[in-house]
mmCIF file of C-alpha atoms and ligand atoms in Angstrom:
data_model
loop_
_atom_site.group_PDB
_atom_site.id
_atom_site.type_symbol
_atom_site.label_atom_id
_atom_site.label_comp_id
_atom_site.label_asym_id
_atom_site.label_seq_id
_atom_site.Cartn_x
_atom_site.Cartn_y
_atom_site.Cartn_z
ATOM 1 C CA UNK A 1 19.307 -33.713 10.790
ATOM 2 C CA UNK A 2 16.146 -33.801 8.630
ATOM 3 C CA UNK A 3 15.827 -36.410 5.926
ATOM 4 C CA UNK A 4 15.559 -34.795 2.485
ATOM 5 C CA UNK A 5 11.891 -35.728 2.026
ATOM 6 C CA UNK A 6 11.083 -34.194 5.433
ATOM 7 C CA UNK A 7 12.952 -31.003 4.634
ATOM 8 C CA UNK A 8 10.943 -30.609 1.439
ATOM 9 C CA UNK A 9 7.552 -30.910 3.125
ATOM 10 C CA UNK A 10 5.660 -27.566 2.955
ATOM 11 C CA UNK A 11 5.508 -25.802 6.295
ATOM 12 C CA UNK A 12 2.121 -25.877 7.996
ATOM 13 C CA UNK A 13 0.285 -22.566 7.475
ATOM 14 C CA UNK A 14 0.753 -21.460 11.091
ATOM 15 C CA UNK A 15 4.537 -21.907 10.780
ATOM 16 C CA UNK A 16 4.831 -19.336 7.962
ATOM 17 C CA UNK A 17 5.749 -16.069 9.676
ATOM 18 C CA UNK A 18 3.675 -13.019 8.761
ATOM 19 C CA UNK A 19 5.267 -10.659 6.227
ATOM 20 C CA UNK A 20 4.871 -7.749 8.664
ATOM 21 C CA UNK A 21 4.704 -7.766 12.474
ATOM 22 C CA UNK A 22 4.041 -4.507 14.316
ATOM 23 C CA UNK A 23 3.973 -4.671 18.106
ATOM 24 C CA UNK A 24 3.061 -1.815 20.443
ATOM 25 C CA UNK A 25 4.376 0.769 17.987
ATOM 26 C CA UNK A 26 4.647 4.296 19.370
ATOM 27 C CA UNK A 27 6.037 7.391 17.685
ATOM 28 C CA UNK A 28 6.392 10.983 18.871
ATOM 29 C CA UNK A 29 7.909 13.981 17.101
ATOM 30 C CA UNK A 30 9.822 16.638 19.054
ATOM 31 C CA UNK A 31 10.466 20.183 17.832
ATOM 32 C CA UNK A 32 14.053 21.420 17.535
ATOM 33 C CA UNK A 33 14.125 22.648 21.194
ATOM 34 C CA UNK A 34 12.593 19.392 22.330
ATOM 35 C CA UNK A 35 9.818 21.112 24.273
ATOM 36 C CA UNK A 36 6.862 20.474 21.967
ATOM 37 C CA UNK A 37 5.898 16.881 21.483
ATOM 38 C CA UNK A 38 3.432 15.483 18.967
ATOM 39 C CA UNK A 39 2.468 11.921 19.736
ATOM 40 C CA UNK A 40 1.611 10.631 16.275
ATOM 41 C CA UNK A 41 1.089 6.919 16.939
ATOM 42 C CA UNK A 42 0.303 5.205 20.219
ATOM 43 C CA UNK A 43 0.560 1.481 20.953
ATOM 44 C CA UNK A 44 -0.410 0.112 17.536
ATOM 45 C CA UNK A 45 -0.108 -3.636 16.927
ATOM 46 C CA UNK A 46 -1.016 -5.649 13.823
ATOM 47 C CA UNK A 47 0.343 -8.297 11.501
ATOM 48 C CA UNK A 48 0.076 -8.708 7.743
ATOM 49 C CA UNK A 49 0.237 -12.219 6.290
ATOM 50 C CA UNK A 50 2.308 -13.002 3.231
ATOM 51 C CA UNK A 51 0.333 -12.100 0.106
ATOM 52 C CA UNK A 52 -2.324 -10.278 2.097
ATOM 53 C CA UNK A 53 -3.800 -6.907 1.068
ATOM 54 C CA UNK A 54 -4.357 -4.696 4.127
ATOM 55 C CA UNK A 55 -5.801 -1.180 4.064
ATOM 56 C CA UNK A 56 -5.359 1.366 6.841
ATOM 57 C CA UNK A 57 -8.037 4.035 7.216
ATOM 58 C CA UNK A 58 -8.235 6.876 9.693
ATOM 59 C CA UNK A 59 -8.706 10.633 9.931
ATOM 60 C CA UNK A 60 -6.122 13.112 8.638
ATOM 61 C CA UNK A 61 -3.148 13.435 10.971
ATOM 62 C CA UNK A 62 -3.769 10.145 12.816
ATOM 63 C CA UNK A 63 -0.340 8.770 11.946
ATOM 64 C CA UNK A 64 -1.003 6.604 8.868
ATOM 65 C CA UNK A 65 1.947 7.957 6.861
ATOM 66 C CA UNK A 66 4.096 7.747 9.993
ATOM 67 C CA UNK A 67 3.321 4.021 10.358
ATOM 68 C CA UNK A 68 4.166 3.430 6.703
ATOM 69 C CA UNK A 69 7.407 5.428 6.893
ATOM 70 C CA UNK A 70 8.459 3.380 9.915
ATOM 71 C CA UNK A 71 7.691 0.171 7.991
ATOM 72 C CA UNK A 72 9.835 1.501 5.125
ATOM 73 C CA UNK A 73 12.621 2.312 7.596
ATOM 74 C CA UNK A 74 12.438 6.012 6.674
ATOM 75 C CA UNK A 75 11.562 6.917 10.253
ATOM 76 C CA UNK A 76 12.519 5.435 13.598
ATOM 77 C CA UNK A 77 9.909 4.424 16.145
ATOM 78 C CA UNK A 78 10.014 5.600 19.732
ATOM 79 C CA UNK A 79 8.667 2.395 21.237
ATOM 80 C CA UNK A 80 7.573 -1.066 20.211
ATOM 81 C CA UNK A 81 8.914 -3.286 17.476
ATOM 82 C CA UNK A 82 8.479 -3.591 13.723
ATOM 83 C CA UNK A 83 9.586 -6.674 11.830
ATOM 84 C CA UNK A 84 9.478 -7.323 8.092
ATOM 85 C CA UNK A 85 10.003 -10.958 7.109
ATOM 86 C CA UNK A 86 11.020 -10.501 3.524
ATOM 87 C CA UNK A 87 14.033 -11.166 1.338
ATOM 88 C CA UNK A 88 13.828 -7.674 -0.201
ATOM 89 C CA UNK A 89 13.301 -4.211 1.331
ATOM 90 C CA UNK A 90 9.752 -2.909 0.770
ATOM 91 C CA UNK A 91 8.806 -0.725 -2.201
ATOM 92 C CA UNK A 92 6.995 2.498 -1.379
ATOM 93 C CA UNK A 93 4.495 4.612 -3.314
ATOM 94 C CA UNK A 94 4.450 8.027 -1.662
ATOM 95 C CA UNK A 95 1.436 10.213 -0.870
ATOM 96 C CA UNK A 96 2.757 12.977 -3.135
ATOM 97 C CA UNK A 97 3.166 12.230 -6.846
ATOM 98 C CA UNK A 98 6.808 11.356 -7.318
ATOM 99 C CA UNK A 99 7.873 11.204 -10.936
ATOM 100 C CA UNK A 100 11.100 12.683 -12.216
ATOM 101 C CA UNK A 101 9.987 15.341 -14.734
ATOM 102 C CA UNK A 102 13.105 15.219 -16.911
ATOM 103 C CA UNK A 103 12.832 11.471 -17.550
ATOM 104 C CA UNK A 104 10.437 9.692 -19.925
ATOM 105 C CA UNK A 105 7.814 7.293 -18.592
ATOM 106 C CA UNK A 106 10.021 4.305 -19.442
ATOM 107 C CA UNK A 107 13.067 5.919 -17.799
ATOM 108 C CA UNK A 108 11.061 6.773 -14.682
ATOM 109 C CA UNK A 109 9.952 3.161 -14.369
ATOM 110 C CA UNK A 110 13.487 1.894 -15.009
ATOM 111 C CA UNK A 111 15.012 4.262 -12.451
ATOM 112 C CA UNK A 112 15.381 1.770 -9.526
ATOM 113 C CA UNK A 113 16.974 -0.739 -11.907
ATOM 114 C CA UNK A 114 19.450 1.795 -13.292
ATOM 115 C CA UNK A 115 20.472 2.672 -9.708
ATOM 116 C CA UNK A 116 21.209 -1.004 -9.137
ATOM 117 C CA UNK A 117 23.287 -1.250 -12.318
ATOM 118 C CA UNK A 118 20.973 -3.800 -13.975
ATOM 119 C CA UNK A 119 21.910 -4.381 -17.624
ATOM 120 C CA UNK A 120 20.168 -2.322 -20.295
ATOM 121 C CA UNK A 121 18.675 -5.392 -21.946
ATOM 122 C CA UNK A 122 17.197 -6.611 -18.660
ATOM 123 C CA UNK A 123 15.919 -3.115 -17.826
ATOM 124 C CA UNK A 124 14.158 -2.832 -21.186
ATOM 125 C CA UNK A 125 12.489 -6.224 -20.832
ATOM 126 C CA UNK A 126 11.262 -5.486 -17.321
ATOM 127 C CA UNK A 127 10.048 -1.990 -18.215
ATOM 128 C CA UNK A 128 8.100 -3.395 -21.181
ATOM 129 C CA UNK A 129 6.306 -5.798 -18.824
ATOM 130 C CA UNK A 130 5.431 -3.017 -16.394
ATOM 131 C CA UNK A 131 4.266 -0.660 -19.157
ATOM 132 C CA UNK A 132 1.881 -3.368 -20.329
ATOM 133 C CA UNK A 133 0.728 -4.210 -16.796
ATOM 134 C CA UNK A 134 -0.103 -0.571 -16.042
ATOM 135 C CA UNK A 135 -1.517 0.250 -19.497
ATOM 136 C CA UNK A 136 1.201 2.763 -20.379
ATOM 137 C CA UNK A 137 2.804 1.080 -23.387
ATOM 138 C CA UNK A 138 1.743 3.837 -25.795
ATOM 139 C CA UNK A 139 3.269 6.492 -23.527
ATOM 140 C CA UNK A 140 6.684 4.924 -22.917
ATOM 141 C CA UNK A 141 8.476 7.885 -24.497
ATOM 142 C CA UNK A 142 6.213 10.612 -23.077
ATOM 143 C CA UNK A 143 7.443 12.954 -20.336
ATOM 144 C CA UNK A 144 5.435 13.464 -17.137
ATOM 145 C CA UNK A 145 4.042 16.874 -18.215
ATOM 146 C CA UNK A 146 2.318 15.100 -21.100
ATOM 147 C CA UNK A 147 0.461 12.732 -18.761
ATOM 148 C CA UNK A 148 -2.781 12.979 -16.816
ATOM 149 C CA UNK A 149 -2.690 12.759 -13.014
ATOM 150 C CA UNK A 150 -3.913 9.155 -13.143
ATOM 151 C CA UNK A 151 -1.200 8.203 -15.606
ATOM 152 C CA UNK A 152 1.475 9.761 -13.364
ATOM 153 C CA UNK A 153 0.140 7.657 -10.500
ATOM 154 C CA UNK A 154 0.400 4.591 -12.693
ATOM 155 C CA UNK A 155 4.044 5.460 -13.399
ATOM 156 C CA UNK A 156 4.679 5.599 -9.622
ATOM 157 C CA UNK A 157 2.976 2.233 -9.155
ATOM 158 C CA UNK A 158 4.954 0.704 -12.057
ATOM 159 C CA UNK A 159 8.213 2.024 -10.601
ATOM 160 C CA UNK A 160 7.378 0.501 -7.232
ATOM 161 C CA UNK A 161 6.781 -2.863 -8.899
ATOM 162 C CA UNK A 162 9.732 -2.873 -11.280
ATOM 163 C CA UNK A 163 12.379 -4.471 -9.088
ATOM 164 C CA UNK A 164 9.970 -7.054 -7.716
ATOM 165 C CA UNK A 165 10.004 -6.351 -3.986
ATOM 166 C CA UNK A 166 7.882 -8.683 -1.866
ATOM 167 C CA UNK A 167 6.177 -5.945 0.130
ATOM 168 C CA UNK A 168 4.433 -2.919 -1.367
ATOM 169 C CA UNK A 169 3.674 0.080 0.881
ATOM 170 C CA UNK A 170 1.219 2.519 -0.717
ATOM 171 C CA UNK A 171 0.341 5.870 0.843
ATOM 172 C CA UNK A 172 -2.958 7.147 -0.601
ATOM 173 C CA UNK A 173 -1.689 6.556 -4.127
ATOM 174 C CA UNK A 174 -5.086 7.420 -5.660
ATOM 175 C CA UNK A 175 -6.002 10.148 -3.184
ATOM 176 C CA UNK A 176 -5.821 13.056 -5.605
ATOM 177 C CA UNK A 177 -7.779 11.409 -8.401
ATOM 178 C CA UNK A 178 -11.352 11.740 -9.625
ATOM 179 C CA UNK A 179 -13.727 8.902 -8.769
ATOM 180 C CA UNK A 180 -13.739 7.365 -12.245
ATOM 181 C CA UNK A 181 -9.950 7.210 -12.644
ATOM 182 C CA UNK A 182 -9.782 5.840 -9.137
ATOM 183 C CA UNK A 183 -12.072 2.933 -9.997
ATOM 184 C CA UNK A 184 -9.998 2.126 -13.064
ATOM 185 C CA UNK A 185 -6.756 2.174 -11.085
ATOM 186 C CA UNK A 186 -8.260 0.159 -8.226
ATOM 187 C CA UNK A 187 -9.249 -2.536 -10.706
ATOM 188 C CA UNK A 188 -5.755 -2.444 -12.246
ATOM 189 C CA UNK A 189 -4.082 -2.653 -8.867
ATOM 190 C CA UNK A 190 -6.213 -5.672 -7.918
ATOM 191 C CA UNK A 191 -5.279 -7.348 -11.190
ATOM 192 C CA UNK A 192 -1.579 -6.637 -10.615
ATOM 193 C CA UNK A 193 -1.786 -7.863 -7.028
ATOM 194 C CA UNK A 194 -3.601 -11.041 -8.090
ATOM 195 C CA UNK A 195 -0.885 -11.717 -10.681
ATOM 196 C CA UNK A 196 2.116 -10.956 -8.502
ATOM 197 C CA UNK A 197 1.023 -12.198 -5.050
ATOM 198 C CA UNK A 198 2.699 -9.307 -3.225
ATOM 199 C CA UNK A 199 1.994 -8.279 0.331
ATOM 200 C CA UNK A 200 0.351 -4.837 0.253
ATOM 201 C CA UNK A 201 -0.248 -2.200 2.916
ATOM 202 C CA UNK A 202 -2.383 0.536 1.389
ATOM 203 C CA UNK A 203 -3.383 3.739 3.162
ATOM 204 C CA UNK A 204 -6.548 5.554 2.199
ATOM 205 C CA UNK A 205 -9.019 8.109 3.494
ATOM 206 C CA UNK A 206 -11.748 6.322 1.601
ATOM 207 C CA UNK A 207 -13.720 3.600 3.402
ATOM 208 C CA UNK A 208 -15.162 2.597 0.078
ATOM 209 C CA UNK A 209 -11.690 2.187 -1.445
ATOM 210 C CA UNK A 210 -10.493 0.144 1.531
ATOM 211 C CA UNK A 211 -13.418 -2.283 1.267
ATOM 212 C CA UNK A 212 -12.972 -2.555 -2.487
ATOM 213 C CA UNK A 213 -9.329 -3.558 -2.239
ATOM 214 C CA UNK A 214 -8.522 -5.150 1.095
ATOM 215 C CA UNK A 215 -8.606 -8.560 2.719
ATOM 216 C CA UNK A 216 -8.492 -6.704 5.998
ATOM 217 C CA UNK A 217 -9.127 -3.098 7.066
ATOM 218 C CA UNK A 218 -7.326 -1.520 9.991
ATOM 219 C CA UNK A 219 -9.196 1.468 11.425
ATOM 220 C CA UNK A 220 -7.236 4.093 13.365
ATOM 221 C CA UNK A 221 -8.457 6.748 15.790
ATOM 222 C CA UNK A 222 -7.664 10.477 15.509
ATOM 223 C CA UNK A 223 -4.168 11.503 16.689
ATOM 224 C CA UNK A 224 -2.508 10.019 18.577
ATOM 225 C CA UNK A 225 -3.398 7.156 16.286
ATOM 226 C CA UNK A 226 -4.429 3.983 18.029
ATOM 227 C CA UNK A 227 -5.954 0.886 16.535
ATOM 228 C CA UNK A 228 -9.745 1.001 16.725
ATOM 229 C CA UNK A 229 -10.600 -2.108 14.703
ATOM 230 C CA UNK A 230 -9.117 -4.805 12.535
ATOM 231 C CA UNK A 231 -11.861 -6.058 10.203
ATOM 232 C CA UNK A 232 -11.871 -8.962 7.772
ATOM 233 C CA UNK A 233 -13.408 -8.052 4.398
ATOM 234 C CA UNK A 234 -15.453 -11.040 3.264
ATOM 235 C CA UNK A 235 -15.887 -10.371 -0.478
ATOM 236 C CA UNK A 236 -14.685 -13.124 -2.766
ATOM 237 C CA UNK A 237 -11.855 -12.713 -5.295
ATOM 238 C CA UNK A 238 -11.337 -11.772 -8.020
ATOM 239 C CA UNK A 239 -13.355 -8.630 -7.403
ATOM 240 C CA UNK A 240 -15.082 -6.376 -9.862
ATOM 241 C CA UNK A 241 -14.839 -2.872 -8.416
ATOM 242 C CA UNK A 242 -18.130 -1.785 -10.011
ATOM 243 C CA UNK A 243 -20.194 -4.943 -9.454
ATOM 244 C CA UNK A 244 -19.190 -5.048 -5.771
ATOM 245 C CA UNK A 245 -21.282 -1.941 -5.288
ATOM 246 C CA UNK A 246 -24.455 -3.941 -5.935
ATOM 247 C CA UNK A 247 -23.718 -6.129 -2.902
ATOM 248 C CA UNK A 248 -25.677 -5.113 0.187
ATOM 249 C CA UNK A 249 -22.824 -6.393 2.401
ATOM 250 C CA UNK A 250 -20.578 -3.745 0.859
ATOM 251 C CA UNK A 251 -22.831 -0.937 2.131
ATOM 252 C CA UNK A 252 -23.444 -2.608 5.499
ATOM 253 C CA UNK A 253 -19.721 -2.802 6.021
ATOM 254 C CA UNK A 254 -19.177 0.769 4.790
ATOM 255 C CA UNK A 255 -21.678 1.837 7.446
ATOM 256 C CA UNK A 256 -19.898 -0.249 10.094
ATOM 257 C CA UNK A 257 -16.519 1.351 9.341
ATOM 258 C CA UNK A 258 -18.015 4.845 9.250
ATOM 259 C CA UNK A 259 -19.552 4.163 12.684
ATOM 260 C CA UNK A 260 -16.102 3.185 13.985
ATOM 261 C CA UNK A 261 -14.540 6.323 12.523
ATOM 262 C CA UNK A 262 -17.282 8.449 14.068
ATOM 263 C CA UNK A 263 -16.799 6.898 17.516
ATOM 264 C CA UNK A 264 -13.093 6.163 17.603
ATOM 265 C CA UNK A 265 -13.045 4.667 21.084
ATOM 266 C CA UNK A 266 -15.265 1.921 19.728
ATOM 267 C CA UNK A 267 -18.199 2.909 21.926
HETATM 268 N N1 LIG B 301 8.515 15.002 10.512
HETATM 269 C C1 LIG B 301 7.570 15.402 11.363
HETATM 270 N N2 LIG B 301 7.843 16.316 12.336
HETATM 271 C C2 LIG B 301 6.904 16.693 13.236
HETATM 272 N N3 LIG B 301 5.648 16.223 13.244
HETATM 273 C C3 LIG B 301 5.318 15.309 12.299
HETATM 274 C C4 LIG B 301 6.242 14.856 11.311
HETATM 275 N N4 LIG B 301 5.622 13.952 10.518
HETATM 276 C C5 LIG B 301 4.372 13.852 10.980
HETATM 277 N N5 LIG B 301 4.173 14.663 12.041
HETATM 278 C C6 LIG B 301 2.945 14.787 12.834
HETATM 279 O O1 LIG B 301 2.474 13.479 13.146
HETATM 280 C C7 LIG B 301 1.071 13.408 13.028
HETATM 281 C C8 LIG B 301 0.717 12.286 12.072
HETATM 282 O O2 LIG B 301 1.149 12.630 10.775
HETATM 283 P P1 LIG B 301 0.959 11.660 9.531
HETATM 284 O O3 LIG B 301 1.559 12.303 8.345
HETATM 285 O O4 LIG B 301 1.448 10.316 9.899
HETATM 286 O O5 LIG B 301 -0.642 11.626 9.417
HETATM 287 P P2 LIG B 301 -1.588 10.931 8.339
HETATM 288 O O6 LIG B 301 -2.521 10.034 9.093
HETATM 289 O O7 LIG B 301 -0.786 10.341 7.258
HETATM 290 O O8 LIG B 301 -2.412 12.180 7.789
HETATM 291 P P3 LIG B 301 -3.007 12.469 6.334
HETATM 292 O O9 LIG B 301 -4.203 11.554 6.207
HETATM 293 O O10 LIG B 301 -3.411 13.887 6.358
HETATM 294 O O11 LIG B 301 -1.951 12.152 5.317
HETATM 295 C C9 LIG B 301 0.599 14.790 12.569
HETATM 296 O O12 LIG B 301 0.140 15.470 13.698
HETATM 297 C C10 LIG B 301 1.845 15.448 12.024
HETATM 298 O O13 LIG B 301 1.826 16.836 12.298
HETATM 299 MG MG1 LIG B 302 -0.532 10.760 5.260
#
């Protein structure tokens, strides 16, 4: 048995298991007769460390959403293994805007808590925090039709954060937004991530967005999606999403990722 002082020693870094472990993941979809097969993902392996921000980029239809849905346990893989080392199930922000139109902003954010039967007082306190964090305090009582697209996205992000899950899975959450709103939300997301220390897997079509946000960028090939590269993003934190664009390394790396996307076999 360990002495108390030994048990309290912090684990060496290499002993902390990654938050997410994906090994040789493969997924195919069959049509209802079972004669047409779409191989969406083929032999993808990667890990995500606790507190790490990882972006996945790749062409449309290469299986990015499929990987995320498997991580969220919304889809079953055909082969390989997926392991989440976390006390809570992951929170997911879906590719399509997903706000409930009949609820106010505050009620939308509180929704996961009300499902869990959390007390009203606790719900209100938590929702107030999230409204402030996502800059929506003045719109707490507004309904979704009174919001801009960017504000609706912020509601989705706030809802995903409200019950404090360790892992956040985000599927192109800013994909439908104009460039300016995107920059604002990227900066907000980085601030939220820096304050909360969550593990994030964020899908995007935008190389630029991936390099702005991530510690690491995973590049996938066209369908069936395989892993083309796993790149460390060297920019220091905290990041300023506008100032970063003055850094030559940012454009060199953008070029490098575009080259990988253009020649997916890594030639
Ligand atoms: N439920 C499903 N049934 C059948 N095929 C599916 C299903 N879901 C996804 N697919 C197929 O799997 C492939 C990968 O789809 P997925 O949604 O993961 O791509 P994606 O990389 O997220 O694309 P996009 O960037 O356009 O969102 C596509 O060819 C798609 O047609
Ligand atoms: Mg998708």
